[in-house]
Coordinates of C-alpha atoms in Angstrom, one line a residue:
M18 CA 0.2 0.0 -0.1
S19 CA 1.6 3.5 -1.3
F20 CA 0.4 6.4 1.4
V21 CA -1.8 9.1 -0.4
K22 CA -0.8 12.5 1.4
Y23 CA -3.1 15.8 0.4
I24 CA -5.4 14.3 -1.6
N25 CA -8.5 16.9 -1.2
F26 CA -11.9 16.3 -1.7
K27 CA -15.1 18.6 -1.2
L28 CA -18.1 17.2 0.8
I29 CA -21.0 17.6 -0.5
N30 CA -22.7 18.8 2.6
N31 CA -21.1 21.5 4.0
N32 CA -18.4 22.9 1.1
L33 CA -15.7 22.0 3.9
L34 CA -11.7 20.8 2.4
D35 CA -10.8 17.7 3.6
T36 CA -7.4 15.9 4.0
Y37 CA -6.4 12.1 3.9
M38 CA -3.1 12.2 6.3
N39 CA 0.2 10.0 7.0
F40 CA 0.4 9.4 11.1
L41 CA 3.3 8.4 12.9
L42 CA 1.6 7.2 15.9
T43 CA 3.8 6.7 19.5
G44 CA 2.9 4.3 21.9
G45 CA 0.2 2.6 20.1
A46 CA 0.1 -1.2 21.1
G47 CA -1.4 1.2 24.7
Y48 CA -5.2 2.2 25.6
I49 CA -5.4 5.6 24.3
G50 CA -2.9 5.6 21.7
S51 CA -4.9 2.2 19.6
H52 CA -7.9 3.9 20.2
A53 CA -6.5 6.8 18.2
A54 CA -5.3 4.8 15.8
L55 CA -9.2 3.2 15.3
S56 CA -10.1 6.1 15.0
L57 CA -8.1 7.9 12.7
L58 CA -7.7 4.7 10.9
D59 CA -11.8 4.3 10.7
A60 CA -11.9 8.0 9.0
G61 CA -9.8 7.0 6.0
H62 CA -6.2 8.0 7.4
S63 CA -2.7 5.9 7.4
V64 CA -0.8 5.1 10.7
H65 CA 2.0 4.0 11.8
I66 CA 2.7 3.0 14.9
I67 CA 6.2 2.6 16.9
D68 CA 5.7 1.0 20.3
D69 CA 8.5 -0.9 22.3
L70 CA 5.6 -3.3 23.9
S71 CA 7.5 -2.7 27.1
T72 CA 3.6 -1.5 28.8
G73 CA 1.3 -1.8 25.9
N74 CA 0.0 -4.7 23.7
K75 CA 0.0 -5.9 20.1
S76 CA -2.9 -7.1 20.3
L77 CA -4.5 -3.8 20.4
I78 CA -2.3 -2.8 17.7
P79 CA -4.8 -2.3 14.8
K80 CA -4.9 -4.7 11.5
K81 CA -5.0 -2.1 9.3
A82 CA -2.2 0.3 10.9
F83 CA 1.2 -0.4 10.2
F84 CA 4.3 -1.3 13.1
T85 CA 7.4 -1.1 13.8
K86 CA 8.9 -2.3 17.5
C87 CA 11.3 -0.3 18.8
N88 CA 12.1 2.7 21.3
I89 CA 11.1 6.4 20.9
N90 CA 14.5 7.2 21.5
D91 CA 15.7 4.6 18.9
E92 CA 17.9 8.0 16.2
E93 CA 18.7 5.7 13.9
V94 CA 15.7 3.4 13.2
I95 CA 13.0 6.7 13.6
S96 CA 14.9 9.0 11.2
K97 CA 15.0 5.6 8.8
L98 CA 11.0 5.6 9.0
I99 CA 10.5 9.3 8.3
K100 CA 12.6 9.5 5.4
S101 CA 10.7 6.5 3.6
N102 CA 7.4 8.0 4.9
S103 CA 5.7 11.5 4.0
F104 CA 4.8 11.8 7.6
D105 CA 2.0 14.4 8.3
L106 CA 1.9 14.4 12.0
L107 CA 3.3 13.4 14.7
M108 CA 0.9 11.5 17.9
H109 CA 3.1 11.1 20.6
F110 CA 1.3 9.3 23.8
A111 CA 3.9 7.0 24.3
G112 CA 5.3 7.4 27.6
F113 CA 4.5 5.8 31.5
I114 CA 1.0 6.8 33.5
Q115 CA 1.2 5.2 37.2
V116 CA 1.4 8.2 39.8
E117 CA 1.9 5.3 42.6
E118 CA 5.3 4.1 40.6
S119 CA 6.4 7.5 39.7
V120 CA 6.4 8.2 43.1
K121 CA 8.6 5.2 43.9
Y122 CA 11.0 6.3 40.8
P123 CA 10.7 9.4 40.2
Q124 CA 14.0 9.0 38.1
K125 CA 12.1 6.6 35.4
Y126 CA 9.3 8.7 34.7
F127 CA 11.8 12.2 33.5
D128 CA 14.0 9.5 32.0
N129 CA 11.4 8.7 29.5
N130 CA 8.5 10.8 29.4
T131 CA 10.7 13.8 29.1
E132 CA 14.3 12.4 28.2
N133 CA 12.6 10.3 26.0
A134 CA 10.1 12.3 24.6
T135 CA 12.7 15.2 24.0
K136 CA 14.7 13.3 21.8
L137 CA 12.3 12.3 20.0
F138 CA 10.4 15.4 18.9
E139 CA 14.3 16.4 18.3
T140 CA 14.1 13.5 15.4
C141 CA 11.4 13.9 14.5
K142 CA 12.0 17.8 13.9
N143 CA 16.3 17.3 11.9
N144 CA 14.2 15.1 9.6
G145 CA 11.8 17.4 8.7
L146 CA 8.8 16.3 10.7
N147 CA 8.0 19.4 13.4
K148 CA 4.0 18.9 13.6
I149 CA 2.7 17.2 16.6
V150 CA 0.2 16.4 18.9
F151 CA 1.6 15.1 22.7
S152 CA -0.9 13.8 25.2
S153 CA -0.5 15.5 28.7
T154 CA -2.5 15.1 32.0
A155 CA -4.9 17.2 33.9
A156 CA -2.5 15.8 36.6
A157 CA -0.8 18.9 36.3
Y158 CA -3.1 20.8 38.1
G159 CA -2.2 19.1 41.0
S160 CA -4.7 20.4 44.2
V161 CA -6.4 23.7 43.1
S162 CA -7.5 25.7 46.5
E163 CA -11.2 26.6 45.2
N164 CA -13.4 23.2 43.5
K165 CA -13.7 24.7 41.3
L166 CA -13.7 23.9 37.2
I167 CA -10.3 24.0 35.5
D168 CA -9.3 26.0 32.3
E169 CA -5.8 25.9 30.4
N170 CA -4.6 28.9 32.4
T171 CA -4.8 27.5 36.2
N172 CA -1.9 27.3 37.7
L173 CA 0.3 24.7 37.7
N174 CA 0.4 22.7 41.3
P175 CA 1.8 19.2 40.4
Q176 CA 1.1 16.2 43.0
N177 CA 3.6 13.6 41.9
P178 CA 6.5 13.0 39.2
Y179 CA 4.2 12.0 36.7
A180 CA 2.8 15.0 36.2
E181 CA 6.6 17.1 36.5
S182 CA 8.0 14.7 33.7
K183 CA 5.1 15.8 31.4
I184 CA 4.8 19.4 32.2
K185 CA 8.5 19.2 31.9
T186 CA 8.1 18.0 27.9
E187 CA 5.4 20.8 28.1
N188 CA 7.8 23.4 28.7
F189 CA 10.0 22.0 25.8
L190 CA 8.0 22.6 23.2
F191 CA 6.4 25.7 24.8
E192 CA 10.6 27.1 24.5
N193 CA 10.8 26.0 20.9
K194 CA 7.3 27.1 19.7
D195 CA 9.7 28.2 16.8
D196 CA 10.9 24.8 16.0
Y197 CA 7.5 23.3 15.9
K198 CA 3.6 22.8 15.5
F199 CA 2.1 21.6 18.3
I200 CA -0.9 20.6 20.2
I201 CA -0.5 19.9 23.8
L202 CA -3.3 17.9 25.3
R203 CA -4.0 17.4 28.8
Y204 CA -6.4 14.0 29.5
F205 CA -8.2 14.0 32.9
N206 CA -9.9 10.4 33.2
V207 CA -10.5 8.9 30.7
A208 CA -12.2 5.1 30.4
G209 CA -14.4 3.0 28.5
A210 CA -13.7 1.3 25.5
D211 CA -14.4 0.7 21.5
K212 CA -18.1 0.4 21.1
K213 CA -17.2 -2.6 19.1
L214 CA -14.8 -3.9 21.7
R215 CA -11.5 -4.0 19.0
S216 CA -9.8 -2.3 21.9
G217 CA -9.7 -1.3 25.9
Q218 CA -8.0 -1.2 29.1
I219 CA -4.8 -4.3 29.2
S220 CA -3.4 -4.1 32.4
K221 CA -0.3 -6.0 34.5
R222 CA -1.5 -4.2 37.9
S223 CA -4.5 -1.9 37.3
T224 CA -4.8 1.1 38.5
H225 CA -7.5 3.0 37.7
L226 CA -10.9 2.9 39.0
I227 CA -13.2 2.3 36.2
K228 CA -10.8 -0.9 35.4
I229 CA -10.7 -1.9 38.2
L230 CA -14.2 -2.4 39.2
S231 CA -15.2 -4.1 35.8
E232 CA -12.2 -6.3 36.8
V233 CA -14.3 -6.8 40.2
A234 CA -17.3 -7.4 37.6
V235 CA -16.4 -10.2 35.8
G236 CA -15.0 -11.9 39.0
K237 CA -10.6 -11.3 38.3
R238 CA -10.8 -9.3 42.1
D239 CA -13.4 -9.9 44.8
H240 CA -13.7 -5.3 46.3
I241 CA -11.8 -2.8 45.1
E242 CA -9.9 -0.4 47.3
I243 CA -11.0 3.3 47.7
F244 CA -8.5 5.1 48.7
G245 CA -9.1 7.8 50.7
N246 CA -12.8 8.6 52.4
D247 CA -11.8 11.7 54.1
Y248 CA -11.4 14.0 51.4
N249 CA -13.3 17.7 51.3
T250 CA -16.6 16.4 49.3
P251 CA -19.9 15.6 49.7
D252 CA -19.2 11.7 50.5
G253 CA -15.6 11.7 51.3
T254 CA -14.1 10.5 48.0
A255 CA -12.2 12.1 45.8
I256 CA -14.1 13.2 42.7
R257 CA -13.0 12.9 38.9
D258 CA -13.8 13.4 35.0
Y259 CA -14.2 11.3 33.6
I260 CA -14.3 11.2 29.9
H261 CA -14.3 8.2 27.8
V262 CA -11.3 6.8 25.3
S263 CA -13.4 6.9 22.4
D264 CA -14.3 10.5 22.2
L265 CA -10.8 11.6 23.8
A266 CA -9.6 9.2 20.3
D267 CA -11.8 11.9 18.1
I268 CA -10.4 14.5 19.8
H269 CA -7.2 13.5 18.6
L270 CA -8.4 13.6 14.3
E271 CA -10.4 16.7 15.1
V272 CA -6.9 18.4 16.7
A273 CA -4.6 17.0 13.9
K274 CA -7.1 19.1 11.4
Y275 CA -6.8 22.3 13.4
L276 CA -2.7 22.0 13.2
L277 CA -2.7 21.3 9.7
E278 CA -4.8 24.0 8.3
G279 CA -1.9 26.6 10.0
S280 CA -3.6 26.8 12.7
E281 CA -1.5 28.0 15.5
S282 CA 0.3 25.6 18.4
N283 CA -2.5 25.6 21.8
L284 CA -3.0 23.8 24.9
F285 CA -6.9 22.0 25.3
N286 CA -8.3 20.0 28.6
C287 CA -9.8 17.3 27.4
G288 CA -12.8 15.8 29.7
Y289 CA -16.1 16.3 30.3
G290 CA -16.9 19.5 32.8
N291 CA -18.5 16.9 34.9
G292 CA -17.3 15.2 37.9
F293 CA -18.3 12.1 40.1
S294 CA -17.3 11.1 43.2
V295 CA -15.4 7.1 43.5
L296 CA -18.8 6.3 45.2
D297 CA -20.7 7.9 42.5
V298 CA -19.2 5.1 40.0
I299 CA -19.3 2.3 41.9
N300 CA -23.0 3.0 42.7
T301 CA -23.6 3.5 39.0
A302 CA -21.9 0.3 39.0
N303 CA -23.6 -1.5 40.9
K304 CA -26.6 -0.7 39.0
I305 CA -24.9 -2.2 35.6
S306 CA -23.2 -4.9 36.9
D307 CA -24.2 -8.6 38.2
E308 CA -21.3 -9.1 40.6
K309 CA -22.3 -6.4 43.0
I310 CA -19.0 -3.9 43.7
N311 CA -17.3 -4.7 47.2
Y312 CA -15.2 -1.4 48.1
K313 CA -12.7 -1.2 51.3
F314 CA -12.1 1.9 52.5
S315 CA -7.8 3.0 52.5
N316 CA -5.6 5.5 53.0
R317 CA -5.0 7.7 50.7
R318 CA -1.9 7.7 48.0
D319 CA 1.0 9.6 47.9
G320 CA 0.4 11.6 44.9
D321 CA -3.7 12.2 44.4
V322 CA -5.0 14.7 44.3
E323 CA -9.0 15.9 45.6
Q324 CA -10.7 17.1 43.1
L325 CA -10.3 17.4 39.2
I326 CA -13.1 18.7 36.4
A327 CA -12.3 20.2 33.0
N328 CA -13.4 23.8 31.9
T329 CA -13.6 22.7 27.4
S330 CA -14.8 26.1 26.7
K331 CA -11.3 26.1 24.8
I332 CA -11.4 23.2 23.5
L333 CA -15.7 23.4 22.3
K334 CA -14.5 27.2 21.1
H335 CA -11.9 25.8 18.4
I336 CA -12.3 22.6 17.3
D337 CA -15.0 21.0 16.0
W338 CA -15.8 18.3 17.9
M339 CA -18.8 17.5 20.4
P340 CA -18.6 14.2 23.3
K341 CA -20.9 11.2 21.5
H342 CA -20.0 8.5 25.2
N343 CA -20.6 11.3 28.0
D344 CA -22.5 8.8 29.9
L345 CA -21.2 7.6 33.0
S346 CA -22.9 4.3 32.5
E347 CA -22.0 3.7 28.7
I348 CA -18.1 4.5 30.0
I349 CA -18.6 2.0 32.4
N350 CA -20.9 -0.5 30.4
S351 CA -18.5 -0.6 27.9
S352 CA -15.3 -1.4 29.8
I353 CA -17.4 -4.1 32.4
K354 CA -17.6 -5.8 28.6
W355 CA -14.2 -5.3 27.4
E356 CA -13.0 -7.2 30.7
K357 CA -15.9 -9.9 30.0
K358 CA -14.2 -10.0 26.5
I359 CA -10.5 -10.4 27.5
N360 CA -10.9 -12.8 30.3
E361 CA -12.9 -15.1 28.6
S362 CA -10.0 -14.9 26.4
N363 CA -7.1 -15.4 28.7
T364 CA -10.0 -19.1 30.4

């Protein structure tokens, strides 16, 4: 298959000019990266994935995607790849994401999430690829003094090395804005699975709430542990803004169009603007699941924050995107269905 670059076509109904695009995508064997790859491929674009499979799972790589196994710091392999393809844009998902692990092993996170990422960007730039969509995190905001919606101008207050490592990479892009055109996406809590169950979360050591309760729902665990019930929230448990992974994947396609149409570099929050506590999520799951979600309270974890809810007005103003899956029940249900699928495949 040969790549087709910049083949323009008119959309009859709205006369918008659209483009077939060719993407280089890191971390496409991971949870969010694989969903983004599916979204891009479903829209008719080309995707070449690089992943070293250290935390990813090869089974999540879409069949239509091209794949090269390598680390993002492999300058030689990536340079050859860029030279032999006409990539329009890099989407960088690869990175370590476990907050608790980052507190224990901070250097691991700075080495991979910052040093390796900036080396990747420089390798791309040196080979003529300077447009980037970078996966960052709402953990950069940390604890906010007032329980309010968080916009992109909120002061950063990272509570763990994971968040710090992402901020350092953001700063690299801002400090080199003359060399790159980029979109930084700060994800709030990503959950759920592809509607067709082509992808979802696979983890050897799950740390995300909805992933863990899905494991309880299918009998892989007997309970879920709630870290902290003494937060200053209505029920004492931490509050998060949960965004369906398929909506987040679609955001990546829209910001790619935005960037390639000549828009300036920018930074966007990715969430729904709705907050749910840990107990809200568990109670909702209990209405869906055949198995009761049992839980017990434990002490707070180092690096966790009380509340994170996105103000999404900026992204809605700049790109043509509206959520399709903004429903906590749908998010949880899709996650449980995915968990049942992978559980059955392992038995």
